Short mmCIF file of C-alpha atoms in Angstrom, two decimals:
data_model
loop_
_atom_site.label_atom_id
_atom_site.label_comp_id
_atom_site.label_asym_id
_atom_site.label_seq_id
_atom_site.Cartn_x
_atom_site.Cartn_y
_atom_site.Cartn_z
CA MET A 1 -8.46 -50.58 21.63
CA ALA A 2 -7.26 -54.92 20.85
CA SER A 3 -4.26 -55.16 22.31
CA GLU A 4 -2.03 -57.58 21.07
CA THR A 5 0.44 -59.99 22.04
CA HIS A 6 4.03 -60.29 20.93
CA SER A 7 7.15 -61.95 21.61
CA GLY A 8 8.64 -61.13 24.62
CA GLN A 9 6.53 -58.22 25.27
CA GLY A 10 5.17 -59.65 28.56
CA SER A 11 1.47 -58.28 28.43
CA GLY A 12 1.94 -57.38 25.35
CA LEU A 13 1.01 -54.59 22.95
CA GLU A 14 -1.07 -52.16 24.54
CA ILE A 15 -2.13 -49.41 21.96
CA HIS A 16 -4.37 -46.34 23.11
CA PRO A 17 -5.02 -44.68 19.84
CA MET A 18 -8.15 -42.27 21.01
CA ASP A 19 -6.33 -41.42 24.20
CA GLN A 20 -4.27 -38.58 22.66
CA PHE A 21 -8.01 -36.85 22.29
CA ILE A 22 -8.89 -36.92 26.02
CA VAL A 23 -9.35 -33.59 27.31
CA ARG A 24 -7.50 -33.11 31.17
CA PRO A 25 -8.27 -30.55 33.15
CA VAL A 26 -3.73 -29.49 33.99
CA PHE A 27 -4.14 -28.42 37.18
CA GLY A 28 -5.33 -31.35 39.22
CA ASP A 29 -7.81 -33.89 38.96
CA GLY A 30 -10.78 -32.69 39.57
CA PRO A 31 -14.17 -32.58 36.63
CA VAL A 32 -13.77 -30.72 33.78
CA GLY A 33 -16.95 -27.89 33.68
CA MET A 34 -16.98 -24.54 31.24
CA PHE A 35 -13.86 -22.65 32.76
CA THR A 36 -11.56 -25.49 33.50
CA VAL A 37 -8.36 -24.55 32.45
CA THR A 38 -7.29 -28.03 30.62
CA ASN A 39 -5.40 -28.86 27.22
CA VAL A 40 -7.72 -27.41 25.20
CA THR A 41 -6.96 -23.70 27.13
CA LEU A 42 -2.88 -24.55 27.15
CA TRP A 43 -2.81 -26.21 23.26
CA MET A 44 -5.20 -22.69 22.19
CA ALA A 45 -2.91 -20.39 24.33
CA VAL A 46 0.11 -22.07 22.27
CA SER A 47 -1.59 -21.76 18.70
CA VAL A 48 -2.39 -17.96 20.11
CA LEU A 49 1.55 -17.74 21.25
CA ALA A 50 2.67 -19.11 17.91
CA ILE A 51 0.56 -16.94 15.94
CA VAL A 52 1.70 -13.61 18.22
CA LEU A 53 5.52 -15.35 17.79
CA LEU A 54 5.58 -14.59 13.85
CA LEU A 55 3.02 -11.70 12.87
CA ILE A 56 3.69 -9.75 15.75
CA VAL A 57 7.28 -10.40 17.21
CA GLY A 58 8.21 -11.33 13.53
CA THR A 59 7.22 -7.73 12.13
CA SER A 60 8.08 -5.60 15.42
CA ARG A 61 11.06 -4.74 12.65
CA ARG A 62 8.73 -3.28 10.08
CA ALA A 63 11.88 -3.88 7.53
CA ILE A 64 11.52 -2.96 4.11
CA VAL A 65 13.73 -5.72 3.16
CA PRO A 66 11.33 -8.69 5.22
CA SER A 67 13.82 -11.18 7.61
CA ARG A 68 12.69 -14.43 7.26
CA SER A 69 10.16 -14.98 10.27
CA GLN A 70 8.78 -11.33 8.09
CA SER A 71 8.48 -12.70 5.14
CA LEU A 72 6.86 -15.85 6.49
CA ALA A 73 4.05 -12.99 8.00
CA GLU A 74 4.01 -11.75 4.91
CA LEU A 75 3.77 -14.76 2.80
CA ALA A 76 0.49 -15.67 5.33
CA TYR A 77 -0.50 -12.42 4.76
CA GLY A 78 -0.25 -12.13 1.14
CA PHE A 79 -1.90 -15.95 0.21
CA VAL A 80 -5.14 -15.05 1.98
CA TYR A 81 -5.19 -11.96 0.89
CA LYS A 82 -5.15 -13.05 -2.39
CA MET A 83 -7.29 -16.17 -1.96
CA ILE A 84 -9.88 -14.19 -1.00
CA GLU A 85 -9.33 -11.58 -3.10
CA ASP A 86 -9.34 -13.91 -6.14
CA VAL A 87 -12.79 -15.79 -5.04
CA THR A 88 -15.14 -13.31 -3.56
CA GLY A 89 -14.16 -10.88 -5.00
CA LYS A 90 -12.87 -7.07 -4.05
CA ASP A 91 -15.91 -6.60 -1.85
CA GLY A 92 -15.04 -9.37 0.53
CA LEU A 93 -11.84 -8.14 1.38
CA LYS A 94 -13.49 -6.22 3.80
CA TYR A 95 -14.25 -9.55 6.11
CA PHE A 96 -10.58 -10.65 5.80
CA PRO A 97 -9.50 -10.22 9.51
CA TYR A 98 -12.26 -12.01 9.96
CA ILE A 99 -11.19 -15.24 7.59
CA MET A 100 -7.24 -14.62 8.49
CA THR A 101 -8.29 -15.09 12.08
CA LEU A 102 -9.70 -18.29 10.80
CA PHE A 103 -6.84 -19.64 8.89
CA MET A 104 -4.42 -19.13 11.16
CA PHE A 105 -6.29 -20.35 14.36
CA VAL A 106 -6.92 -23.76 12.13
CA LEU A 107 -2.99 -23.79 10.38
CA PHE A 108 -1.65 -22.63 13.13
CA SER A 109 -4.07 -25.42 15.95
CA ASN A 110 -3.34 -28.31 13.14
CA VAL A 111 0.58 -27.73 13.02
CA VAL A 112 0.98 -27.49 16.98
CA GLY A 113 -0.74 -30.55 17.13
CA LEU A 114 1.96 -32.11 15.34
CA VAL A 115 4.25 -31.86 17.97
CA PRO A 116 5.15 -35.09 20.44
CA THR A 117 2.20 -35.56 23.25
CA ALA A 118 0.16 -32.27 21.74
CA PHE A 119 -2.68 -32.19 21.71
CA THR A 120 -4.48 -31.30 18.95
CA THR A 121 -7.51 -28.90 19.34
CA THR A 122 -8.55 -28.58 15.38
CA SER A 123 -9.06 -32.83 16.03
CA HIS A 124 -12.34 -32.41 18.18
CA ILE A 125 -15.53 -31.83 16.19
CA ALA A 126 -17.05 -29.04 19.36
CA VAL A 127 -14.13 -26.68 18.52
CA THR A 128 -14.15 -27.12 14.53
CA GLY A 129 -18.20 -27.37 14.47
CA VAL A 130 -18.24 -23.83 16.21
CA LEU A 131 -15.86 -22.73 13.85
CA ALA A 132 -17.96 -23.69 10.60
CA VAL A 133 -21.67 -23.11 12.39
CA ALA A 134 -20.22 -19.61 12.63
CA VAL A 135 -19.45 -19.62 9.37
CA PHE A 136 -22.35 -20.66 8.76
CA LEU A 137 -24.64 -18.46 10.36
CA ALA A 138 -22.49 -15.27 9.64
CA VAL A 139 -22.46 -16.25 6.33
CA THR A 140 -26.16 -16.37 5.53
CA ILE A 141 -27.29 -13.83 8.32
CA LEU A 142 -24.53 -11.68 5.81
CA GLY A 143 -26.90 -13.07 2.51
CA PHE A 144 -29.61 -11.81 3.71
CA VAL A 145 -28.95 -8.51 4.48
CA LYS A 146 -26.76 -8.29 1.91
CA ASN A 147 -29.29 -9.47 -1.01
CA GLY A 148 -32.68 -9.49 0.72
CA VAL A 149 -35.07 -12.12 -0.28
CA GLY A 150 -32.44 -12.17 -3.49
CA PHE A 151 -30.72 -14.33 -1.57
CA LEU A 152 -32.91 -17.02 -2.02
CA GLY A 153 -32.00 -16.94 -6.06
CA LEU A 154 -28.79 -19.27 -4.78
CA PHE A 155 -31.53 -21.71 -4.72
CA TRP A 156 -33.01 -21.60 -7.71
CA VAL A 157 -30.91 -22.51 -10.33
CA SER A 158 -32.04 -20.53 -13.50
CA SER A 159 -29.93 -21.47 -16.49
CA ALA A 160 -32.22 -24.64 -15.75
CA PRO A 161 -35.04 -25.78 -17.44
CA LEU A 162 -38.00 -25.08 -15.65
CA VAL A 163 -39.47 -28.35 -14.66
CA LEU A 164 -36.29 -28.47 -12.82
CA ARG A 165 -36.22 -26.10 -10.71
CA PRO A 166 -38.43 -27.15 -8.39
CA VAL A 167 -35.98 -29.79 -8.05
CA LEU A 168 -33.03 -28.68 -8.12
CA ALA A 169 -33.81 -26.03 -5.35
CA LEU A 170 -34.31 -28.93 -2.51
CA ILE A 171 -31.25 -30.68 -3.81
CA GLU A 172 -29.60 -27.09 -3.29
CA LEU A 173 -31.20 -26.96 -0.11
CA ILE A 174 -30.57 -29.87 1.41
CA SER A 175 -26.53 -28.97 -0.02
CA TYR A 176 -26.64 -25.84 1.89
CA PHE A 177 -27.78 -26.33 5.47
CA VAL A 178 -25.57 -29.45 5.32
CA ARG A 179 -22.68 -27.27 4.52
CA PRO A 180 -21.59 -26.72 8.14
CA VAL A 181 -21.33 -30.82 8.66
CA SER A 182 -19.14 -31.18 6.01
CA HIS A 183 -16.73 -27.93 7.14
CA SER A 184 -16.42 -29.18 10.09
CA ILE A 185 -16.35 -32.95 9.95
CA ARG A 186 -13.25 -32.76 7.31
CA LEU A 187 -11.23 -30.86 9.25
CA ALA A 188 -11.49 -32.57 12.89
CA GLY A 189 -12.21 -35.78 10.44
CA ASN A 190 -8.56 -35.83 8.85
CA MET A 191 -6.96 -34.22 12.00
CA MET A 192 -7.93 -36.68 14.23
CA ALA A 193 -7.36 -40.07 11.95
CA GLY A 194 -4.11 -38.61 11.00
CA HIS A 195 -2.92 -38.45 14.41
CA ALA A 196 -4.76 -42.00 15.52
CA VAL A 197 -2.50 -43.54 12.33
CA LEU A 198 1.00 -41.80 13.98
CA LYS A 199 -0.39 -43.67 17.62
CA VAL A 200 -0.64 -47.34 16.21
CA PHE A 201 2.19 -46.69 14.33
CA ALA A 202 4.13 -45.71 17.58
CA GLY A 203 2.53 -47.99 19.69
CA PHE A 204 3.97 -51.17 17.32
CA ALA A 205 7.23 -49.59 18.17
CA ALA A 206 7.09 -51.29 21.36
CA SER A 207 7.46 -54.18 19.41
CA ALA A 208 11.91 -55.14 18.38
CA LEU A 209 10.86 -57.15 15.47
CA ILE A 210 8.96 -54.49 13.48
CA ALA A 211 9.86 -51.63 15.16
CA PRO A 212 12.92 -50.25 11.93
CA PHE A 213 9.22 -50.43 9.97
CA ALA A 214 6.49 -48.98 12.96
CA ILE A 215 9.36 -46.27 13.02
CA GLY A 216 10.06 -45.66 9.43
CA ALA A 217 6.16 -45.87 8.87
CA ILE A 218 6.15 -43.15 11.36
CA THR A 219 8.10 -40.95 9.62
CA ALA A 220 6.92 -40.95 6.18
CA MET A 221 3.14 -40.28 8.03
CA TYR A 222 4.08 -37.03 10.46
CA ALA A 223 5.48 -35.88 6.82
CA LEU A 224 2.51 -36.94 5.35
CA GLU A 225 0.15 -35.11 8.72
CA LEU A 226 1.84 -31.75 8.29
CA LEU A 227 1.53 -31.52 4.40
CA VAL A 228 -2.26 -32.67 5.82
CA ALA A 229 -1.93 -30.15 8.73
CA CYS A 230 -1.83 -27.11 5.88
CA ILE A 231 -4.05 -28.28 3.45
CA GLN A 232 -6.34 -28.82 6.00
CA ALA A 233 -6.05 -25.13 7.02
CA TYR A 234 -6.31 -23.63 3.24
CA VAL A 235 -9.37 -26.55 2.35
CA PHE A 236 -11.28 -25.04 5.83
CA THR A 237 -10.18 -21.01 4.79
CA ILE A 238 -10.94 -21.35 1.07
CA LEU A 239 -14.28 -22.98 1.39
CA THR A 240 -15.02 -19.97 3.66
CA CYS A 241 -14.05 -18.06 0.90
CA VAL A 242 -17.06 -19.74 -1.58
CA TYR A 243 -19.51 -19.70 0.98
CA LEU A 244 -18.83 -16.50 1.18
CA LYS A 245 -18.72 -15.10 -2.42
CA ASP A 246 -22.57 -17.62 -2.51
CA ALA A 247 -23.52 -14.83 0.35
CA LEU A 248 -22.13 -11.37 -1.88
CA HIS A 249 -23.46 -12.49 -5.62
CA PRO A 250 -25.84 -15.40 -4.93
CA SER A 251 -26.71 -15.47 -8.85
CA HIS A 252 -24.75 -18.25 -10.04
CA MET B 1 -1.23 -42.44 27.40
CA ALA B 2 -2.20 -46.02 29.01
CA SER B 3 0.05 -46.01 31.94
CA GLU B 4 -1.18 -42.17 32.88
CA THR B 5 -2.24 -42.62 36.27
CA GLN B 6 -4.76 -39.36 36.60
CA ALA B 7 -7.98 -40.10 34.97
CA PRO B 8 -10.31 -37.23 34.59
CA VAL B 9 -13.11 -37.80 36.59
CA SER B 10 -15.72 -38.40 33.55
CA SER B 11 -18.23 -40.19 31.85
CA CYS B 12 -16.30 -41.19 29.15
CA VAL B 13 -13.26 -42.33 30.95
CA ASP B 14 -11.96 -45.51 32.38
CA ALA B 15 -11.48 -46.78 35.24
CA GLY B 16 -7.85 -47.40 34.04
CA GLY B 17 -7.75 -43.05 32.34
CA GLY B 18 -8.90 -44.44 28.73
CA ALA B 19 -11.24 -43.55 26.57
CA ILE B 20 -14.19 -44.88 26.07
CA GLY B 21 -15.06 -44.71 22.82
CA MET B 22 -14.12 -41.26 20.10
CA PRO B 23 -13.56 -38.76 23.02
CA GLN B 24 -14.29 -36.35 19.93
CA LEU B 25 -18.43 -37.14 20.62
CA CYS B 26 -18.06 -37.05 24.67
CA PRO B 27 -20.59 -33.91 25.93
CA ASP B 28 -18.63 -33.28 28.87
CA TRP B 29 -16.10 -31.47 27.09
CA MET B 30 -17.85 -29.70 24.82
CA GLY B 31 -18.46 -26.68 27.18
CA ASN B 32 -15.26 -26.37 28.20
CA GLN B 33 -13.36 -26.58 24.32
CA ILE B 34 -16.30 -24.22 23.03
CA PHE B 35 -15.62 -21.53 25.79
CA TRP B 36 -12.28 -21.33 25.10
CA LEU B 37 -12.43 -21.95 21.34
CA VAL B 38 -14.50 -18.57 21.49
CA VAL B 39 -11.98 -17.07 23.99
CA THR B 40 -9.27 -17.92 21.69
CA LEU B 41 -10.68 -16.89 18.59
CA VAL B 42 -11.55 -13.54 19.56
CA VAL B 43 -7.47 -12.95 21.41
CA ILE B 44 -6.73 -14.28 17.86
CA PHE B 45 -8.77 -11.52 16.24
CA LEU B 46 -8.25 -8.74 18.30
CA ILE B 47 -4.26 -9.55 17.51
CA LEU B 48 -4.74 -9.55 14.22
CA SER B 49 -7.03 -6.57 13.44
CA LYS B 50 -5.11 -4.61 15.75
CA VAL B 51 -1.60 -5.14 15.32
CA ALA B 52 -0.29 -7.40 13.21
CA LEU B 53 -2.78 -6.39 9.99
CA PRO B 54 -2.26 -2.81 10.02
CA ARG B 55 1.90 -3.39 10.43
CA ILE B 56 1.75 -6.00 7.78
CA ALA B 57 -0.26 -3.67 5.22
CA ALA B 58 1.34 -0.95 6.39
CA VAL B 59 4.77 -2.59 5.60
CA LEU B 60 3.74 -3.58 2.10
CA ALA B 61 2.75 0.08 0.94
CA GLU B 62 5.48 0.52 2.22
CA ARG B 63 7.55 -1.76 0.15
CA GLN B 64 5.25 -1.24 -2.88
CA GLY B 65 5.17 3.09 -2.56
CA ARG B 66 9.27 2.55 -2.21
CA ILE B 67 9.90 0.39 -5.15
CA THR B 68 7.53 2.91 -7.18
CA ASN B 69 9.42 5.70 -6.15
CA ASP B 70 12.90 4.07 -6.77
CA ILE B 71 11.59 2.99 -10.28
CA ALA B 72 10.45 6.89 -10.95
CA VAL B 73 13.62 7.93 -9.67
CA ALA B 74 15.29 5.52 -12.18
CA GLU B 75 13.94 6.35 -15.08
CA ASP B 76 14.79 10.28 -14.29
CA LEU B 77 18.06 9.67 -14.19
CA ARG B 78 18.20 7.93 -17.33
CA GLN B 79 16.43 10.78 -18.68
CA LYS B 80 19.46 12.96 -17.50
CA ALA B 81 21.52 10.50 -18.74
CA ARG B 82 19.87 10.70 -22.61
CA ASP B 83 20.41 14.01 -22.13
CA ALA B 84 23.81 14.55 -21.02
CA GLU B 85 24.63 12.66 -24.11
CA ALA B 86 22.80 14.14 -26.36
CA ALA B 87 24.11 17.17 -25.60
CA TYR B 88 27.74 15.69 -25.37
CA GLU B 89 27.12 14.28 -29.19
CA LYS B 90 25.44 17.68 -29.83
CA ALA B 91 29.25 19.38 -28.62
CA LEU B 92 30.64 16.79 -30.76
CA ALA B 93 29.60 17.74 -33.56
CA GLU B 94 29.44 21.62 -33.52
CA ALA B 95 33.32 21.13 -32.46
CA LYS B 96 33.79 19.01 -35.54
CA ALA B 97 32.29 22.04 -37.11
CA GLU B 98 34.65 24.45 -36.10
CA ALA B 99 37.41 21.87 -36.87
CA GLY B 100 36.24 21.70 -40.03
CA ARG B 101 35.70 25.26 -40.43
CA ILE B 102 38.97 26.46 -39.28
CA VAL B 103 40.81 23.97 -41.62
CA ALA B 104 38.82 25.32 -44.80
CA GLU B 105 39.64 28.97 -43.14
CA ALA B 106 43.35 28.20 -43.08
CA LYS B 107 43.01 26.07 -46.52
CA ASP B 108 42.42 29.35 -48.00
CA GLU B 109 44.48 31.80 -46.22
CA MET B 110 47.03 29.74 -48.18
CA GLN B 111 46.25 29.53 -51.38
CA ALA B 112 45.05 33.13 -51.33
CA GLU B 113 48.94 33.77 -49.81
CA MET B 114 50.12 30.89 -52.42
CA ASP B 115 48.80 33.09 -54.79
CA VAL B 116 50.16 36.04 -54.39
CA GLU B 117 53.11 34.50 -54.40
CA ILE B 118 52.79 32.46 -57.65
CA ALA B 119 52.02 35.49 -59.55
CA LYS B 120 55.16 37.39 -57.64
CA ALA B 121 56.97 34.92 -59.11
CA ASP B 122 55.48 34.23 -62.28
CA ALA B 123 55.90 38.63 -62.21
CA GLU B 124 60.09 38.22 -61.57
CA ILE B 125 60.56 35.48 -63.65
CA ALA B 126 58.66 37.64 -66.88
CA ALA B 127 60.96 40.42 -65.66
CA GLN B 128 63.90 38.55 -65.51
CA ALA B 129 62.97 36.48 -68.87
CA ALA B 130 62.61 40.15 -70.36
CA GLU B 131 65.96 41.45 -69.40
CA SER B 132 68.08 38.61 -70.57
CA GLU B 133 65.70 38.43 -74.45
CA LYS B 134 67.56 42.17 -74.47
CA LYS B 135 70.75 41.36 -73.34
CA ILE B 136 70.60 38.30 -75.37
CA ALA B 137 69.51 41.05 -78.74
CA GLU B 138 71.74 43.68 -77.23
CA ILE B 139 75.02 40.97 -77.74
CA ARG B 140 73.23 39.61 -81.15
CA GLU B 141 73.69 43.34 -82.50
CA GLY B 142 76.72 43.84 -81.04
CA ALA B 143 77.79 40.79 -83.10
CA LEU B 144 76.62 41.93 -86.17
CA ASP B 145 78.27 45.04 -85.94
CA ALA B 146 81.39 43.25 -85.24
CA VAL B 147 81.13 40.98 -87.68
CA LYS B 148 80.83 43.77 -90.18
CA ASP B 149 83.89 45.63 -88.91
CA VAL B 150 85.78 42.94 -89.27
CA ALA B 151 84.52 42.23 -93.11
CA MET B 152 85.12 45.99 -93.83
CA ASP B 153 88.42 45.78 -92.63
CA THR B 154 89.77 42.41 -94.09
CA VAL B 155 87.97 42.89 -97.61
CA PRO B 156 90.71 45.12 -99.02
CA ASP B 157 93.47 43.45 -97.62
CA ILE B 158 91.67 40.19 -98.83
CA VAL B 159 90.99 42.08 -101.86
CA ALA B 160 94.65 43.67 -102.31
CA ALA B 161 96.16 40.13 -101.69
CA MET B 162 93.76 38.93 -104.69
CA GLY B 163 95.74 40.98 -106.80
CA GLY B 164 92.40 43.71 -107.26
CA LYS B 165 91.70 47.23 -105.81
CA ALA B 166 88.70 47.33 -103.93
CA ASP B 167 87.51 51.34 -102.87
CA ALA B 168 86.19 51.97 -99.49
CA LYS B 169 81.91 52.46 -100.97
CA SER B 170 81.80 49.01 -103.16
CA VAL B 171 83.62 47.26 -99.98
CA LYS B 172 80.79 48.45 -97.92
CA THR B 173 78.23 47.96 -100.22
CA ALA B 174 78.65 44.64 -100.52
CA VAL B 175 79.44 43.41 -97.21
CA ASN B 176 75.90 45.02 -95.90
CA GLU B 177 73.85 43.51 -99.10
CA ARG B 178 76.15 40.25 -98.04
CA MET B 179 74.97 40.13 -94.38
CA LYS B 180 71.34 41.15 -94.94
CA GLY B 181 71.08 37.86 -96.60
#
């Protein structure tokens, strides 16, 4: 990134907004292999720990009148459960554990990534891409298993005039295959952009002249990012539900 | 982050430890990320499906059951309260009717007693009145006789004083005639 020079800072501001996304080994300096324990491992483990803390430790008392943490756990449960029920109908509820896994992972990775100096695992295309492709493959296979060839009816818009249907089928087909791309880049892009902007403002804060503005901006951006972290987890999950609905009920 | 001393060995990191381009697009790290992602997802899935979700579902179901049960119990108690109120109302109405009946009975009894007393008193009064009537009649009889006796006694004297002469028989006739008128 370009370094800007400001008065009294000697060599000037050094802003490297992308350095926070570098994958590093936690132990030592060696190269990053397939099974190396890296900051990815560390922060995914932190997410898992946070999930365990909320959903298992938080609900360990199994109280009829819930404590605060149990309320939160029940809220998350009810939120995803109702989302699946609303979007896909009752028959989508068997996939609740899978979708809940996705939601909890994305939500906690996003939120944990906002801890200062944290590594945001969901800001990487490799991670969100795997999630999106997994959803895409699962939904496609499920669609064919459940509906057979009838699943192709998803691309044949029977409500459109006959002449238009082949054209629409082509468009639908393309949009279907673009799904995993938009699904993954939406999440990774949102997370990456927000964290990069935070870093840029943090770099500006090194200059005494604009530090108050930069710190105010960081605060505002941080609040916005917290919102984005939750909204993107929601968006990722509800899109998964929508795709699942297409697989279960392919007719428009 | 620029001052980071440890420089990971990678084609995506420059000599100073800074990122070259977007670290997101670095192929060197993708295998590592995907491997740990899969591990993480499996762990989360197992945690959720084996422990967390059944537990939360059980808690929610138990709460729902408790609420339904409590509502049923409350409904039952309300019905009982209604029954008790109805029984109370019924007892009250019965007591009122009983009280009314007792009052009416007492009234009737008193009326009958009073009637008897009044009849008795009337009879006594009538007897006394008859007695008095008789006495008055007697007195009146007595008075008339006395007047006749006096008249009988005085008439010859008065006739003599007038210079006449009266025999007892004519005097008696005259007095009787006078007394009748």
